[in-house]
CSV table of C-alpha atoms in Angstrom, one decimal:
chain,number,residue,atom,x,y,z
A,1,UNK,CA,30.1,-11.2,6.8
A,2,UNK,CA,26.8,-10.0,5.4
A,3,UNK,CA,24.4,-8.5,8.0
A,4,UNK,CA,20.7,-8.1,7.2
A,5,UNK,CA,17.4,-7.7,8.9
A,6,UNK,CA,14.8,-10.5,9.1
A,7,UNK,CA,11.4,-8.8,9.2
A,8,UNK,CA,8.3,-10.8,10.2
A,9,UNK,CA,5.2,-9.5,8.3
A,10,UNK,CA,1.8,-8.8,9.9
A,11,UNK,CA,2.8,-6.6,12.8
A,12,UNK,CA,0.6,-3.6,14.0
A,13,UNK,CA,3.0,-1.0,15.5
A,14,UNK,CA,1.7,0.5,18.7
A,15,UNK,CA,3.4,2.6,21.3
A,16,UNK,CA,5.6,5.6,21.8
A,17,UNK,CA,9.0,6.4,20.2
A,18,UNK,CA,11.5,9.3,20.9
A,19,UNK,CA,13.3,11.0,18.1
A,20,UNK,CA,16.7,12.4,18.6
A,21,UNK,CA,18.8,15.1,16.8
A,22,UNK,CA,18.4,15.5,13.0
A,23,UNK,CA,21.1,13.8,10.8
A,24,UNK,CA,20.6,16.6,8.2
A,25,UNK,CA,21.5,19.2,10.8
A,26,UNK,CA,24.1,17.7,13.2
A,27,UNK,CA,26.9,17.2,10.5
A,28,UNK,CA,26.5,20.8,9.3
A,29,UNK,CA,26.6,22.1,12.9
A,30,UNK,CA,29.9,20.1,13.5
A,31,UNK,CA,31.3,21.8,10.5
A,32,UNK,CA,30.2,25.2,11.7
A,33,UNK,CA,32.4,24.6,14.8
A,34,UNK,CA,35.4,25.2,12.4
A,35,UNK,CA,34.4,28.8,12.3
A,36,UNK,CA,35.5,29.7,15.9
A,37,UNK,CA,38.7,28.9,17.8
A,38,UNK,CA,38.0,27.1,21.1
A,39,UNK,CA,35.5,24.4,22.3
A,40,UNK,CA,32.0,24.1,20.8
A,41,UNK,CA,29.6,21.6,22.3
A,42,UNK,CA,26.7,20.0,20.3
A,43,UNK,CA,24.0,18.0,22.2
A,44,UNK,CA,21.1,15.8,21.1
A,45,UNK,CA,23.4,14.3,18.5
A,46,UNK,CA,22.0,11.2,16.9
A,47,UNK,CA,24.2,8.0,17.5
A,48,UNK,CA,24.5,7.2,13.8
A,49,UNK,CA,27.5,6.1,11.7
A,50,UNK,CA,27.8,9.6,9.9
A,51,UNK,CA,28.6,11.4,13.2
A,52,UNK,CA,31.9,9.6,13.9
A,53,UNK,CA,32.8,9.9,10.2
A,54,UNK,CA,32.3,13.7,10.3
A,55,UNK,CA,34.4,13.6,13.5
A,56,UNK,CA,37.2,12.0,11.5
A,57,UNK,CA,36.9,14.8,8.9
A,58,UNK,CA,37.3,17.5,11.5
A,59,UNK,CA,40.3,15.7,13.2
A,60,UNK,CA,42.0,15.6,9.8
A,61,UNK,CA,41.7,19.4,9.8
A,62,UNK,CA,43.3,19.7,13.2
A,63,UNK,CA,40.4,19.6,15.6
A,64,UNK,CA,40.1,17.5,18.8
A,65,UNK,CA,36.7,15.8,18.8
A,66,UNK,CA,35.2,13.8,21.6
A,67,UNK,CA,31.9,11.8,21.1
A,68,UNK,CA,30.1,10.7,24.4
A,69,UNK,CA,26.5,9.6,24.0
A,70,UNK,CA,24.5,12.3,22.4
A,71,UNK,CA,27.2,15.0,23.0
A,72,UNK,CA,30.0,16.1,20.6
A,73,UNK,CA,32.7,18.2,21.9
A,74,UNK,CA,34.9,19.9,19.2
A,75,UNK,CA,38.0,22.0,20.1
A,76,UNK,CA,39.0,24.0,17.0
A,77,UNK,CA,42.7,25.3,16.8
A,78,UNK,CA,43.9,28.7,15.8
A,79,UNK,CA,45.5,27.4,12.8
A,80,UNK,CA,43.4,24.9,10.7
A,81,UNK,CA,44.5,22.4,8.1
A,82,UNK,CA,42.7,23.6,5.0
A,83,UNK,CA,42.9,20.2,3.2
A,84,UNK,CA,39.8,18.0,3.8
A,85,UNK,CA,40.7,15.0,1.7
A,86,UNK,CA,40.7,12.2,4.3
A,87,UNK,CA,39.2,8.8,3.6
A,88,UNK,CA,36.1,9.7,5.6
A,89,UNK,CA,35.3,12.4,3.0
A,90,UNK,CA,34.4,9.8,0.5
A,91,UNK,CA,31.9,8.1,2.7
A,92,UNK,CA,29.3,10.9,3.4
A,93,UNK,CA,27.8,13.5,1.2
A,94,UNK,CA,27.5,16.0,4.1
A,95,UNK,CA,31.3,16.2,4.3
A,96,UNK,CA,31.3,18.9,1.5
A,97,UNK,CA,29.8,21.3,4.2
A,98,UNK,CA,33.3,22.1,5.5
A,99,UNK,CA,34.0,23.9,2.2
A,100,UNK,CA,32.3,27.1,3.4
A,101,UNK,CA,33.8,27.3,6.9
A,102,UNK,CA,37.3,26.5,5.5
A,103,UNK,CA,37.1,29.3,2.9
A,104,UNK,CA,35.7,31.7,5.5
A,105,UNK,CA,38.2,31.0,8.2
A,106,UNK,CA,41.4,30.0,6.2
A,107,UNK,CA,40.6,31.7,3.0
A,108,UNK,CA,41.5,28.6,1.1
A,109,UNK,CA,40.2,25.0,1.0
A,110,UNK,CA,40.9,21.7,-0.7
A,111,UNK,CA,37.8,19.5,-0.2
A,112,UNK,CA,37.6,16.1,-1.7
A,113,UNK,CA,34.3,15.4,-3.7
A,114,UNK,CA,32.0,13.7,-1.3
A,115,UNK,CA,30.2,10.3,-1.3
A,116,UNK,CA,27.1,9.3,0.3
A,117,UNK,CA,23.8,7.9,-1.0
A,118,UNK,CA,23.2,6.7,-4.5
A,119,UNK,CA,20.2,8.7,-5.2
A,120,UNK,CA,21.3,10.8,-8.2
A,121,UNK,CA,23.7,13.6,-9.2
A,122,UNK,CA,24.1,16.4,-6.8
A,123,UNK,CA,26.6,18.8,-8.4
A,124,UNK,CA,28.5,21.5,-6.6
A,125,UNK,CA,28.0,24.3,-9.3
A,126,UNK,CA,26.0,26.6,-7.0
A,127,UNK,CA,28.4,26.2,-4.1
A,128,UNK,CA,31.3,27.3,-6.3
A,129,UNK,CA,29.3,30.1,-7.9
A,130,UNK,CA,28.3,31.5,-4.6
A,131,UNK,CA,31.9,31.4,-3.3
A,132,UNK,CA,33.2,33.1,-6.6
A,133,UNK,CA,30.7,35.9,-5.9
A,134,UNK,CA,32.2,36.3,-2.5
A,135,UNK,CA,35.6,36.8,-4.0
A,136,UNK,CA,37.0,33.3,-4.1
A,137,UNK,CA,38.5,31.4,-7.0
A,138,UNK,CA,37.1,28.1,-7.1
A,139,UNK,CA,37.7,25.0,-9.5
A,140,UNK,CA,37.6,21.1,-9.5
A,141,UNK,CA,41.1,19.7,-9.6
A,142,UNK,CA,42.1,16.1,-9.2
A,143,UNK,CA,38.9,15.1,-7.6
A,144,UNK,CA,38.7,18.0,-5.2
A,145,UNK,CA,37.0,21.3,-4.9
A,146,UNK,CA,39.7,23.9,-4.7
A,147,UNK,CA,38.9,27.4,-3.5
A,148,UNK,CA,41.1,30.2,-2.6
A,149,UNK,CA,40.6,34.0,-1.8
A,150,UNK,CA,42.7,36.9,-0.6
A,151,UNK,CA,39.8,38.1,1.2
A,152,UNK,CA,36.0,37.6,1.1
A,153,UNK,CA,33.5,40.3,0.5
A,154,UNK,CA,29.7,40.7,0.7
A,155,UNK,CA,27.8,40.0,-2.5
A,156,UNK,CA,24.2,39.6,-3.9
A,157,UNK,CA,23.8,35.9,-4.6
A,158,UNK,CA,20.8,34.3,-6.4
A,159,UNK,CA,20.5,30.5,-6.3
A,160,UNK,CA,19.0,28.8,-9.4
A,161,UNK,CA,17.5,26.3,-7.0
A,162,UNK,CA,16.9,26.5,-3.2
A,163,UNK,CA,19.7,24.0,-2.5
A,164,UNK,CA,20.3,23.2,1.1
A,165,UNK,CA,24.0,22.4,0.7
A,166,UNK,CA,24.8,25.5,-1.4
A,167,UNK,CA,22.8,27.7,1.2
A,168,UNK,CA,24.8,26.3,4.1
A,169,UNK,CA,28.3,26.6,2.4
A,170,UNK,CA,27.6,30.1,1.2
A,171,UNK,CA,26.2,31.1,4.6
A,172,UNK,CA,29.1,29.8,6.6
A,173,UNK,CA,31.6,31.5,4.2
A,174,UNK,CA,29.7,34.8,4.3
A,175,UNK,CA,29.5,35.2,8.1
A,176,UNK,CA,33.2,36.1,8.1
A,177,UNK,CA,33.3,38.1,4.9
A,178,UNK,CA,33.7,41.8,4.8
A,179,UNK,CA,30.3,43.5,4.3
A,180,UNK,CA,26.8,42.3,3.6
A,181,UNK,CA,25.7,39.2,1.7
A,182,UNK,CA,22.2,38.7,0.5
A,183,UNK,CA,21.3,35.0,-0.6
A,184,UNK,CA,18.1,35.0,-2.6
A,185,UNK,CA,16.1,31.8,-3.3
A,186,UNK,CA,17.8,30.3,-0.2
A,187,UNK,CA,16.7,27.0,1.2
A,188,UNK,CA,14.0,27.3,4.0
A,189,UNK,CA,14.3,23.9,5.7
A,190,UNK,CA,14.2,23.8,9.6
A,191,UNK,CA,17.8,22.6,9.4
A,192,UNK,CA,18.9,25.8,7.8
A,193,UNK,CA,17.0,27.6,10.6
A,194,UNK,CA,18.9,25.4,13.0
A,195,UNK,CA,22.4,26.3,11.8
A,196,UNK,CA,21.4,30.0,11.6
A,197,UNK,CA,20.5,29.8,15.3
A,198,UNK,CA,23.9,28.3,16.2
A,199,UNK,CA,25.8,30.8,14.0
A,200,UNK,CA,23.8,33.6,15.7
A,201,UNK,CA,24.9,32.1,19.2
A,202,UNK,CA,28.5,32.3,18.0
A,203,UNK,CA,28.1,36.0,17.1
A,204,UNK,CA,27.1,35.9,13.5
A,205,UNK,CA,24.6,38.6,12.3
A,206,UNK,CA,21.9,36.8,10.1
A,207,UNK,CA,18.5,38.0,9.1
A,208,UNK,CA,15.7,36.0,7.5
A,209,UNK,CA,16.3,32.3,8.6
A,210,UNK,CA,13.4,30.3,7.4
A,211,UNK,CA,12.6,32.6,4.6
A,212,UNK,CA,13.8,32.5,1.0
A,213,UNK,CA,16.1,35.6,1.6
A,214,UNK,CA,19.0,35.4,3.9
A,215,UNK,CA,20.9,38.6,4.8
A,216,UNK,CA,24.3,38.1,6.4
A,217,UNK,CA,26.3,41.0,7.8
A,218,UNK,CA,30.0,39.8,8.1
A,219,UNK,CA,31.8,40.0,11.4
A,220,UNK,CA,35.6,39.7,12.2
A,221,UNK,CA,35.3,36.6,14.2
A,222,UNK,CA,33.0,34.1,16.0
A,223,UNK,CA,33.1,32.5,19.4
A,224,UNK,CA,32.5,28.9,20.3
A,225,UNK,CA,29.1,27.9,21.8
A,226,UNK,CA,26.8,25.2,23.0
A,227,UNK,CA,23.9,24.1,21.0
A,228,UNK,CA,21.2,21.5,20.9
A,229,UNK,CA,20.3,19.8,17.6
A,230,UNK,CA,16.6,20.0,16.6
A,231,UNK,CA,14.7,16.8,16.3
A,232,UNK,CA,14.9,14.8,13.2
A,233,UNK,CA,11.7,15.5,11.1
A,234,UNK,CA,12.5,12.7,8.6
A,235,UNK,CA,12.9,10.2,11.3
A,236,UNK,CA,9.7,11.4,12.9
A,237,UNK,CA,7.8,11.2,9.6
A,238,UNK,CA,9.2,7.6,9.1
A,239,UNK,CA,7.3,6.5,12.3
A,240,UNK,CA,4.2,8.4,11.1
A,241,UNK,CA,4.2,6.4,8.0
A,242,UNK,CA,4.9,3.2,9.9
A,243,UNK,CA,1.7,3.9,11.9
A,244,UNK,CA,-0.3,4.4,8.7
A,245,UNK,CA,1.1,1.4,6.8
A,246,UNK,CA,0.6,-1.1,9.7
A,247,UNK,CA,-2.8,0.4,10.8
A,248,UNK,CA,-1.1,1.1,14.0
A,249,UNK,CA,-1.1,3.8,16.8
A,250,UNK,CA,2.3,5.6,17.3
A,251,UNK,CA,3.1,8.6,19.4
A,252,UNK,CA,6.3,10.4,18.4
A,253,UNK,CA,8.2,12.7,20.7
A,254,UNK,CA,11.1,15.0,20.2
A,255,UNK,CA,10.2,16.6,17.0
A,256,UNK,CA,8.4,19.8,16.1
A,257,UNK,CA,5.1,18.7,14.4
A,258,UNK,CA,5.0,22.0,12.4
A,259,UNK,CA,8.0,20.9,10.6
A,260,UNK,CA,5.8,18.1,9.2
A,261,UNK,CA,2.7,19.9,8.5
A,262,UNK,CA,2.3,18.8,5.0
A,263,UNK,CA,3.2,15.1,5.8
A,264,UNK,CA,0.7,14.9,8.6
A,265,UNK,CA,-2.0,16.4,6.3
A,266,UNK,CA,-1.3,13.7,3.6
A,267,UNK,CA,-1.7,11.1,6.2
A,268,UNK,CA,-5.0,12.6,7.4
A,269,UNK,CA,-6.1,12.4,3.6
A,270,UNK,CA,-5.0,8.7,3.7
A,271,UNK,CA,-7.5,8.2,6.6
A,272,UNK,CA,-5.3,8.6,9.7
A,273,UNK,CA,-6.2,10.3,12.9
A,274,UNK,CA,-3.5,12.8,13.6
A,275,UNK,CA,-3.0,14.7,16.9
A,276,UNK,CA,-0.1,17.2,17.4
A,277,UNK,CA,1.4,18.3,20.7
A,278,UNK,CA,2.6,21.8,20.5
A,279,UNK,CA,6.2,21.7,19.5
A,280,UNK,CA,7.3,18.3,20.9
A,281,UNK,CA,5.5,15.6,18.9
A,282,UNK,CA,2.4,14.0,17.5
A,283,UNK,CA,0.3,10.9,17.4
A,284,UNK,CA,-0.8,8.9,14.3
A,285,UNK,CA,-3.7,6.4,14.4
A,286,UNK,CA,-4.8,4.3,11.4
A,287,UNK,CA,-7.9,2.1,11.9
A,288,UNK,CA,-8.6,1.0,8.5
A,289,UNK,CA,-6.8,0.3,5.2
A,290,UNK,CA,-5.2,3.6,4.1
A,291,UNK,CA,-6.7,5.4,1.1
A,292,UNK,CA,-4.6,6.5,-1.9
A,293,UNK,CA,-3.0,9.9,-1.9
A,294,UNK,CA,-0.8,11.6,-4.5
A,295,UNK,CA,2.6,13.0,-3.6
A,296,UNK,CA,4.9,15.5,-5.3
A,297,UNK,CA,8.4,16.1,-3.9
A,298,UNK,CA,9.5,19.8,-3.7
A,299,UNK,CA,11.9,21.8,-1.6
A,300,UNK,CA,10.6,22.7,1.9
A,301,UNK,CA,7.9,23.5,2.9
A,302,UNK,CA,6.9,21.0,0.1
A,303,UNK,CA,7.0,17.3,0.5
A,304,UNK,CA,10.6,16.2,1.1
A,305,UNK,CA,12.3,13.9,-1.4
A,306,UNK,CA,13.8,11.9,1.6
A,307,UNK,CA,10.2,10.8,2.3
A,308,UNK,CA,9.4,9.6,-1.2
A,309,UNK,CA,10.2,6.0,-0.4
A,310,UNK,CA,7.7,6.0,2.3
A,311,UNK,CA,5.0,7.5,0.1
A,312,UNK,CA,5.6,4.7,-2.3
A,313,UNK,CA,5.5,2.1,0.4
A,314,UNK,CA,2.2,3.5,1.8
A,315,UNK,CA,0.7,3.7,-1.6
A,316,UNK,CA,1.6,0.1,-2.3
A,317,UNK,CA,-0.8,-1.1,0.5
A,318,UNK,CA,-3.4,1.6,0.1
A,319,UNK,CA,-6.9,1.3,-1.4
A,320,UNK,CA,-6.8,2.9,-4.9
A,321,UNK,CA,-4.2,4.3,-7.2
A,322,UNK,CA,-1.5,7.0,-6.3
A,323,UNK,CA,0.9,9.1,-8.4
A,324,UNK,CA,4.2,10.0,-6.9
A,325,UNK,CA,6.2,12.8,-8.7
A,326,UNK,CA,9.9,13.1,-8.0
A,327,UNK,CA,11.3,16.5,-8.8
A,328,UNK,CA,14.7,16.5,-7.0
A,329,UNK,CA,16.7,13.2,-7.5
A,330,UNK,CA,16.2,11.0,-10.5
A,331,UNK,CA,17.7,7.8,-9.0
A,332,UNK,CA,15.3,7.7,-6.0
A,333,UNK,CA,12.9,5.6,-8.1
A,334,UNK,CA,15.4,2.6,-7.8
A,335,UNK,CA,13.4,1.8,-4.7
A,336,UNK,CA,10.4,0.8,-6.8
A,337,UNK,CA,12.4,-2.1,-8.2
A,338,UNK,CA,12.8,-3.6,-4.7
A,339,UNK,CA,9.2,-2.9,-3.9
A,340,UNK,CA,8.1,-4.9,-7.0
A,341,UNK,CA,10.0,-7.8,-5.5
A,342,UNK,CA,7.7,-7.5,-2.6
A,343,UNK,CA,4.7,-7.6,-4.9
A,344,UNK,CA,3.8,-3.9,-5.2
A,345,UNK,CA,2.0,-2.9,-8.4
A,346,UNK,CA,4.1,0.1,-9.5
A,347,UNK,CA,5.3,1.7,-12.7
A,348,UNK,CA,7.6,4.5,-13.5
A,349,UNK,CA,7.6,7.0,-16.3
A,350,UNK,CA,10.3,9.6,-16.1
A,351,UNK,CA,9.8,11.7,-13.0
A,352,UNK,CA,6.4,9.9,-12.3
A,353,UNK,CA,5.5,6.7,-10.5
A,354,UNK,CA,1.9,5.1,-10.5
A,355,UNK,CA,1.2,2.7,-7.6
A,356,UNK,CA,-1.9,0.6,-7.5
A,357,UNK,CA,-2.4,-0.6,-3.9
A,358,UNK,CA,-2.6,-4.2,-3.1
A,359,UNK,CA,-4.2,-5.8,0.0
A,360,UNK,CA,-0.8,-7.4,1.2
A,361,UNK,CA,2.6,-7.5,0.0
A,362,UNK,CA,4.6,-10.7,-0.3
A,363,UNK,CA,7.9,-11.4,1.4
A,364,UNK,CA,11.2,-11.4,-0.6
A,365,UNK,CA,14.9,-10.6,-0.3
A,366,UNK,CA,15.4,-6.9,-1.1
A,367,UNK,CA,18.4,-4.6,-1.0
A,368,UNK,CA,18.6,-1.0,0.3
A,369,UNK,CA,20.2,1.5,-2.0
A,370,UNK,CA,20.0,4.4,0.4
A,371,UNK,CA,19.1,5.3,4.0
A,372,UNK,CA,15.4,6.1,3.4
A,373,UNK,CA,15.0,3.2,0.9
A,374,UNK,CA,16.3,0.8,3.5
A,375,UNK,CA,13.9,2.0,6.2
A,376,UNK,CA,11.1,2.0,3.6
A,377,UNK,CA,11.7,-1.7,2.8
A,378,UNK,CA,11.7,-2.6,6.4
A,379,UNK,CA,8.3,-0.9,6.8
A,380,UNK,CA,7.1,-2.7,3.6
A,381,UNK,CA,8.3,-6.1,5.1
A,382,UNK,CA,6.0,-5.4,8.1
A,383,UNK,CA,3.1,-5.3,5.6
A,384,UNK,CA,4.0,-8.5,3.8
A,385,UNK,CA,3.2,-12.2,4.4
A,386,UNK,CA,6.0,-14.3,5.8
A,387,UNK,CA,9.6,-13.0,6.4
A,388,UNK,CA,11.3,-10.4,4.3
A,389,UNK,CA,15.1,-10.1,4.4
A,390,UNK,CA,16.5,-6.6,4.0
A,391,UNK,CA,20.2,-6.4,2.9
A,392,UNK,CA,22.7,-3.6,2.9
A,393,UNK,CA,21.4,-2.4,6.3
A,394,UNK,CA,24.5,-0.2,6.9
A,395,UNK,CA,22.6,2.4,4.9
A,396,UNK,CA,19.7,2.4,7.5
A,397,UNK,CA,22.1,2.8,10.3
A,398,UNK,CA,23.5,6.0,8.9
A,399,UNK,CA,20.2,7.6,9.6
A,400,UNK,CA,18.3,5.8,12.3
A,401,UNK,CA,19.8,5.3,15.7
A,402,UNK,CA,18.2,2.2,17.5
A,403,UNK,CA,16.0,1.3,14.6
A,404,UNK,CA,15.6,-2.4,15.4
A,405,UNK,CA,15.1,-1.6,19.2
A,406,UNK,CA,12.5,1.0,18.4
A,407,UNK,CA,10.6,-1.5,16.1
A,408,UNK,CA,10.7,-4.2,18.6
A,409,UNK,CA,9.4,-1.8,21.2
A,410,UNK,CA,6.5,-1.0,19.0
A,411,UNK,CA,5.6,-4.6,18.6
A,412,UNK,CA,7.6,-5.6,15.4
A,413,UNK,CA,9.4,-8.9,15.1
A,414,UNK,CA,12.7,-7.8,13.6
A,415,UNK,CA,16.1,-9.5,14.0
A,416,UNK,CA,19.7,-8.6,12.8
A,417,UNK,CA,21.2,-11.6,11.1
A,418,UNK,CA,24.9,-12.1,10.5
A,419,UNK,CA,25.6,-14.7,7.8
């Protein structure tokens, strides 16, 4: 059976949408629960496919996990299984984030190399290098990361690149290490701050969250806690782009607009009226055809690579020519091949894409290659004449709970088809 979305073009999206917890945070918070014996509760969890997959990973390590609505309850035993090589590991990239907690808690880990989106290579060199500096021996063996240490000690660690995953794994190993660890050139994303807040609630001693230098004073043990996941800034930005592309009027609630300062400024440059509401949301109104804007993807607080497909989709229907530069994942430009099917005037050259806007796209069958590409194709379909069919929609549902329902609430004609 092949499920796909049928998207009727010509909609102007108007209304209000609520954003739930961040996909890029909740999975790491679930992994952090491994660091403390007892029951940890995580609220505001998004109801997406990746959450039960991570629950399966944790169960394979000996945890009891209950998912009920937007609440995940994780009971971690005194003795953990250190082998994370279940089938679920191959289905999501974030599963590698159990590496740091397992090394920190068990002093050994065997973690299957993860799966996830097809957006380019994401090597684990910095993860392993950081663990080695903490005193662990780490190698790739038989498709798994194998790490072992008699004991972990504090260290001075410099990351060649502010990798979110490496920062998280090193951080979660360091909180139980003996002594002080300093992570320089650390990732600064809001999701990093979120995990630091949860770890501090558990008893960790961390300084510098949200800056490029994290200082971790190791403690002997942590305690379970209850924590609310921050709102998903990538989902929030998706709706912001949807308003601009469809010349709509969308109010987004449940996400801190300051996590999207650059994104919202880019939309202002495109001609949108943007209003922010303290720390709880924003409104984007686009009256006329958007104006072309250039985008360059960079680590936070730069423009997120996850939003690159939406930048291309917006540019495709804007007035003028835009240049989009991708500095993080080389395969993300695969999205352009599908946009060309929809009539976009776009060319790529290495890390750059040049997009000349057209008045209206033309409907066609298209295929999603990752979560954001899939959502971007649906938004593009709303700006096309006729009906666009979007395939491989399981990607979209890994990142967007209630995507079709929210689109319909905003005035789109979208249906799920099983054929």
